[in-house]
């Protein structure tokens, strides 16, 4: 299987579940801290490819949820500058296998990319953090 570099927010329950799925699928993980990585706009952009800028944002970020930051209003450079300055805005996880990179954990996309043991996914969509559905403010502790 694949050796996946996996950038997470330490302590995030959603990222923990995503790692469980990858490990159950036979992948090897090298886990890194999304918040302390020295990101540059150029490197960060490689994870997003041609996706719409709005999909780059963590929808559970308090300022996104409150409407204070509207992802669809950002251009590429402006969004990258914000995310380099405040990595909590980055959709999680970021993953890399070899030179290929991916942002977020869309099950069909990850399965098509590196393969998943789909029976390990379970009924809850691992794309969404469980903290968001349980916590009215949508913020993980």
PDB file of C-alpha atoms in Angstrom:
ATOM      1  CA  UNK A   1       0.000   0.000   0.000  1.00  0.00           C
ATOM      2  CA  UNK A   2       0.967   3.680   0.160  1.00  0.00           C
ATOM      3  CA  UNK A   3       3.138   5.665   2.525  1.00  0.00           C
ATOM      4  CA  UNK A   4       0.993   8.707   3.304  1.00  0.00           C
ATOM      5  CA  UNK A   5       2.303  11.927   4.792  1.00  0.00           C
ATOM      6  CA  UNK A   6      -0.705  13.102   6.776  1.00  0.00           C
ATOM      7  CA  UNK A   7      -0.962  16.658   8.102  1.00  0.00           C
ATOM      8  CA  UNK A   8      -3.461  16.953  10.931  1.00  0.00           C
ATOM      9  CA  UNK A   9      -4.615  19.252  13.676  1.00  0.00           C
ATOM     10  CA  UNK A  10      -3.356  17.376  16.752  1.00  0.00           C
ATOM     11  CA  UNK A  11      -6.246  16.193  18.902  1.00  0.00           C
ATOM     12  CA  UNK A  12      -8.829  16.472  16.114  1.00  0.00           C
ATOM     13  CA  UNK A  13     -11.299  13.581  16.379  1.00  0.00           C
ATOM     14  CA  UNK A  14     -12.061  13.752  12.670  1.00  0.00           C
ATOM     15  CA  UNK A  15      -8.393  13.416  11.764  1.00  0.00           C
ATOM     16  CA  UNK A  16      -8.076  10.516  14.246  1.00  0.00           C
ATOM     17  CA  UNK A  17     -10.898   8.673  12.465  1.00  0.00           C
ATOM     18  CA  UNK A  18      -9.368   9.369   9.046  1.00  0.00           C
ATOM     19  CA  UNK A  19      -6.039   7.927  10.221  1.00  0.00           C
ATOM     20  CA  UNK A  20      -7.841   4.812  11.523  1.00  0.00           C
ATOM     21  CA  UNK A  21      -9.396   4.289   8.088  1.00  0.00           C
ATOM     22  CA  UNK A  22      -6.071   4.703   6.311  1.00  0.00           C
ATOM     23  CA  UNK A  23      -4.323   2.284   8.694  1.00  0.00           C
ATOM     24  CA  UNK A  24      -7.156  -0.271   8.366  1.00  0.00           C
ATOM     25  CA  UNK A  25      -6.691   0.027   4.608  1.00  0.00           C
ATOM     26  CA  UNK A  26      -3.049  -1.028   4.944  1.00  0.00           C
ATOM     27  CA  UNK A  27      -1.420   2.355   4.451  1.00  0.00           C
ATOM     28  CA  UNK A  28       1.610   3.568   6.374  1.00  0.00           C
ATOM     29  CA  UNK A  29       1.308   7.032   7.922  1.00  0.00           C
ATOM     30  CA  UNK A  30       3.847   9.717   8.628  1.00  0.00           C
ATOM     31  CA  UNK A  31       1.840  12.150  10.744  1.00  0.00           C
ATOM     32  CA  UNK A  32       2.748  15.829  10.829  1.00  0.00           C
ATOM     33  CA  UNK A  33       1.290  18.870  12.558  1.00  0.00           C
ATOM     34  CA  UNK A  34      -0.614  21.073  10.111  1.00  0.00           C
ATOM     35  CA  UNK A  35      -0.386  24.025  12.489  1.00  0.00           C
ATOM     36  CA  UNK A  36       3.401  24.076  12.932  1.00  0.00           C
ATOM     37  CA  UNK A  37       4.459  23.164   9.393  1.00  0.00           C
ATOM     38  CA  UNK A  38       6.316  26.066   7.762  1.00  0.00           C
ATOM     39  CA  UNK A  39       3.928  26.443   4.812  1.00  0.00           C
ATOM     40  CA  UNK A  40       4.633  28.557   1.769  1.00  0.00           C
ATOM     41  CA  UNK A  41       1.972  29.633  -0.702  1.00  0.00           C
ATOM     42  CA  UNK A  42       3.694  27.634  -3.454  1.00  0.00           C
ATOM     43  CA  UNK A  43       3.768  24.349  -1.516  1.00  0.00           C
ATOM     44  CA  UNK A  44       0.289  24.750  -0.082  1.00  0.00           C
ATOM     45  CA  UNK A  45      -1.180  25.401  -3.543  1.00  0.00           C
ATOM     46  CA  UNK A  46       0.001  21.953  -4.688  1.00  0.00           C
ATOM     47  CA  UNK A  47      -2.580  20.290  -2.417  1.00  0.00           C
ATOM     48  CA  UNK A  48      -5.541  22.104  -3.972  1.00  0.00           C
ATOM     49  CA  UNK A  49      -4.894  21.698  -7.694  1.00  0.00           C
ATOM     50  CA  UNK A  50      -7.725  23.135  -9.766  1.00  0.00           C
ATOM     51  CA  UNK A  51     -10.395  22.890  -7.036  1.00  0.00           C
ATOM     52  CA  UNK A  52     -12.495  25.971  -6.387  1.00  0.00           C
ATOM     53  CA  UNK A  53     -10.924  28.167  -3.714  1.00  0.00           C
ATOM     54  CA  UNK A  54     -13.990  27.818  -1.470  1.00  0.00           C
ATOM     55  CA  UNK A  55     -13.196  24.074  -1.104  1.00  0.00           C
ATOM     56  CA  UNK A  56      -9.752  24.889   0.324  1.00  0.00           C
ATOM     57  CA  UNK A  57     -11.255  26.237   3.535  1.00  0.00           C
ATOM     58  CA  UNK A  58     -11.994  24.342   6.734  1.00  0.00           C
ATOM     59  CA  UNK A  59     -15.782  24.718   7.004  1.00  0.00           C
ATOM     60  CA  UNK A  60     -15.576  24.204  10.800  1.00  0.00           C
ATOM     61  CA  UNK A  61     -13.336  27.219  11.352  1.00  0.00           C
ATOM     62  CA  UNK A  62     -15.272  29.550  13.696  1.00  0.00           C
ATOM     63  CA  UNK A  63     -14.872  32.577  11.418  1.00  0.00           C
ATOM     64  CA  UNK A  64     -16.103  30.579   8.404  1.00  0.00           C
ATOM     65  CA  UNK A  65     -19.069  29.185  10.354  1.00  0.00           C
ATOM     66  CA  UNK A  66     -20.005  32.641  11.674  1.00  0.00           C
ATOM     67  CA  UNK A  67     -19.864  34.203   8.208  1.00  0.00           C
ATOM     68  CA  UNK A  68     -16.954  36.464   9.149  1.00  0.00           C
ATOM     69  CA  UNK A  69     -14.858  34.805   6.454  1.00  0.00           C
ATOM     70  CA  UNK A  70     -16.622  33.871   3.227  1.00  0.00           C
ATOM     71  CA  UNK A  71     -14.433  31.363   1.318  1.00  0.00           C
ATOM     72  CA  UNK A  72     -16.085  32.005  -2.046  1.00  0.00           C
ATOM     73  CA  UNK A  73     -15.040  35.659  -1.830  1.00  0.00           C
ATOM     74  CA  UNK A  74     -11.322  34.805  -1.912  1.00  0.00           C
ATOM     75  CA  UNK A  75      -9.001  34.590  -4.879  1.00  0.00           C
ATOM     76  CA  UNK A  76      -6.172  32.029  -4.964  1.00  0.00           C
ATOM     77  CA  UNK A  77      -3.379  34.311  -3.750  1.00  0.00           C
ATOM     78  CA  UNK A  78      -5.476  35.923  -1.047  1.00  0.00           C
ATOM     79  CA  UNK A  79      -6.641  32.524   0.281  1.00  0.00           C
ATOM     80  CA  UNK A  80      -3.112  31.095   0.273  1.00  0.00           C
ATOM     81  CA  UNK A  81      -1.772  34.148   2.109  1.00  0.00           C
ATOM     82  CA  UNK A  82      -4.472  33.772   4.783  1.00  0.00           C
ATOM     83  CA  UNK A  83      -3.838  30.039   5.167  1.00  0.00           C
ATOM     84  CA  UNK A  84      -0.068  30.445   5.477  1.00  0.00           C
ATOM     85  CA  UNK A  85      -0.681  33.020   8.214  1.00  0.00           C
ATOM     86  CA  UNK A  86      -3.418  30.988   9.954  1.00  0.00           C
ATOM     87  CA  UNK A  87      -3.307  27.262   9.065  1.00  0.00           C
ATOM     88  CA  UNK A  88      -6.557  26.511  10.920  1.00  0.00           C
ATOM     89  CA  UNK A  89      -8.298  27.845   7.809  1.00  0.00           C
ATOM     90  CA  UNK A  90      -6.904  24.917   5.742  1.00  0.00           C
ATOM     91  CA  UNK A  91      -9.305  22.046   5.050  1.00  0.00           C
ATOM     92  CA  UNK A  92      -8.041  18.908   6.778  1.00  0.00           C
ATOM     93  CA  UNK A  93      -6.265  16.662   6.330  1.00  0.00           C
ATOM     94  CA  UNK A  94      -3.572  17.418   3.819  1.00  0.00           C
ATOM     95  CA  UNK A  95      -2.057  14.219   2.411  1.00  0.00           C
ATOM     96  CA  UNK A  96       0.870  13.403   0.179  1.00  0.00           C
ATOM     97  CA  UNK A  97       1.969  10.158  -1.472  1.00  0.00           C
ATOM     98  CA  UNK A  98       5.162  10.582  -3.467  1.00  0.00           C
ATOM     99  CA  UNK A  99       4.680  13.808  -5.388  1.00  0.00           C
ATOM    100  CA  UNK A 100       0.858  13.578  -5.444  1.00  0.00           C
ATOM    101  CA  UNK A 101      -1.087  15.668  -2.953  1.00  0.00           C
ATOM    102  CA  UNK A 102      -4.678  15.905  -1.783  1.00  0.00           C
ATOM    103  CA  UNK A 103      -6.666  18.163   0.553  1.00  0.00           C
ATOM    104  CA  UNK A 104      -9.641  16.910   2.536  1.00  0.00           C
ATOM    105  CA  UNK A 105     -10.970  13.397   3.052  1.00  0.00           C
ATOM    106  CA  UNK A 106     -13.635  12.741   0.444  1.00  0.00           C
ATOM    107  CA  UNK A 107     -13.989   8.927   0.663  1.00  0.00           C
ATOM    108  CA  UNK A 108     -14.535   8.240  -3.072  1.00  0.00           C
ATOM    109  CA  UNK A 109     -11.661  10.566  -3.998  1.00  0.00           C
ATOM    110  CA  UNK A 110      -9.248   9.020  -1.474  1.00  0.00           C
ATOM    111  CA  UNK A 111     -10.363   5.517  -2.511  1.00  0.00           C
ATOM    112  CA  UNK A 112      -9.711   6.270  -6.185  1.00  0.00           C
ATOM    113  CA  UNK A 113      -6.354   7.824  -5.307  1.00  0.00           C
ATOM    114  CA  UNK A 114      -4.750   5.222  -3.006  1.00  0.00           C
ATOM    115  CA  UNK A 115      -7.488   2.723  -2.179  1.00  0.00           C
ATOM    116  CA  UNK A 116      -9.486   2.278   1.010  1.00  0.00           C
ATOM    117  CA  UNK A 117     -10.955  -0.741   2.741  1.00  0.00           C
ATOM    118  CA  UNK A 118     -14.454   0.678   2.376  1.00  0.00           C
ATOM    119  CA  UNK A 119     -15.846  -1.599   5.096  1.00  0.00           C
ATOM    120  CA  UNK A 120     -13.625   0.318   7.564  1.00  0.00           C
ATOM    121  CA  UNK A 121     -15.306   3.647   6.792  1.00  0.00           C
ATOM    122  CA  UNK A 122     -18.505   3.122   8.767  1.00  0.00           C
ATOM    123  CA  UNK A 123     -21.778   5.061   8.631  1.00  0.00           C
ATOM    124  CA  UNK A 124     -20.457   8.518   9.626  1.00  0.00           C
ATOM    125  CA  UNK A 125     -18.827  10.469   6.814  1.00  0.00           C
ATOM    126  CA  UNK A 126     -15.166  10.860   7.888  1.00  0.00           C
ATOM    127  CA  UNK A 127     -14.962  14.063   5.860  1.00  0.00           C
ATOM    128  CA  UNK A 128     -16.792  15.896   8.642  1.00  0.00           C
ATOM    129  CA  UNK A 129     -15.425  16.314  12.142  1.00  0.00           C
ATOM    130  CA  UNK A 130     -17.726  14.864  14.825  1.00  0.00           C
ATOM    131  CA  UNK A 131     -17.072  17.936  16.993  1.00  0.00           C
ATOM    132  CA  UNK A 132     -18.949  20.085  14.499  1.00  0.00           C
ATOM    133  CA  UNK A 133     -22.141  18.070  14.733  1.00  0.00           C
ATOM    134  CA  UNK A 134     -22.047  17.780  18.540  1.00  0.00           C
ATOM    135  CA  UNK A 135     -20.906  21.262  19.432  1.00  0.00           C
ATOM    136  CA  UNK A 136     -23.291  24.123  18.586  1.00  0.00           C
ATOM    137  CA  UNK A 137     -20.352  26.463  17.979  1.00  0.00           C
ATOM    138  CA  UNK A 138     -18.791  23.881  15.650  1.00  0.00           C
ATOM    139  CA  UNK A 139     -15.422  24.006  17.373  1.00  0.00           C
ATOM    140  CA  UNK A 140     -13.383  21.075  18.617  1.00  0.00           C
ATOM    141  CA  UNK A 141     -12.216  21.306  22.197  1.00  0.00           C
TER     142      UNK A 141
END
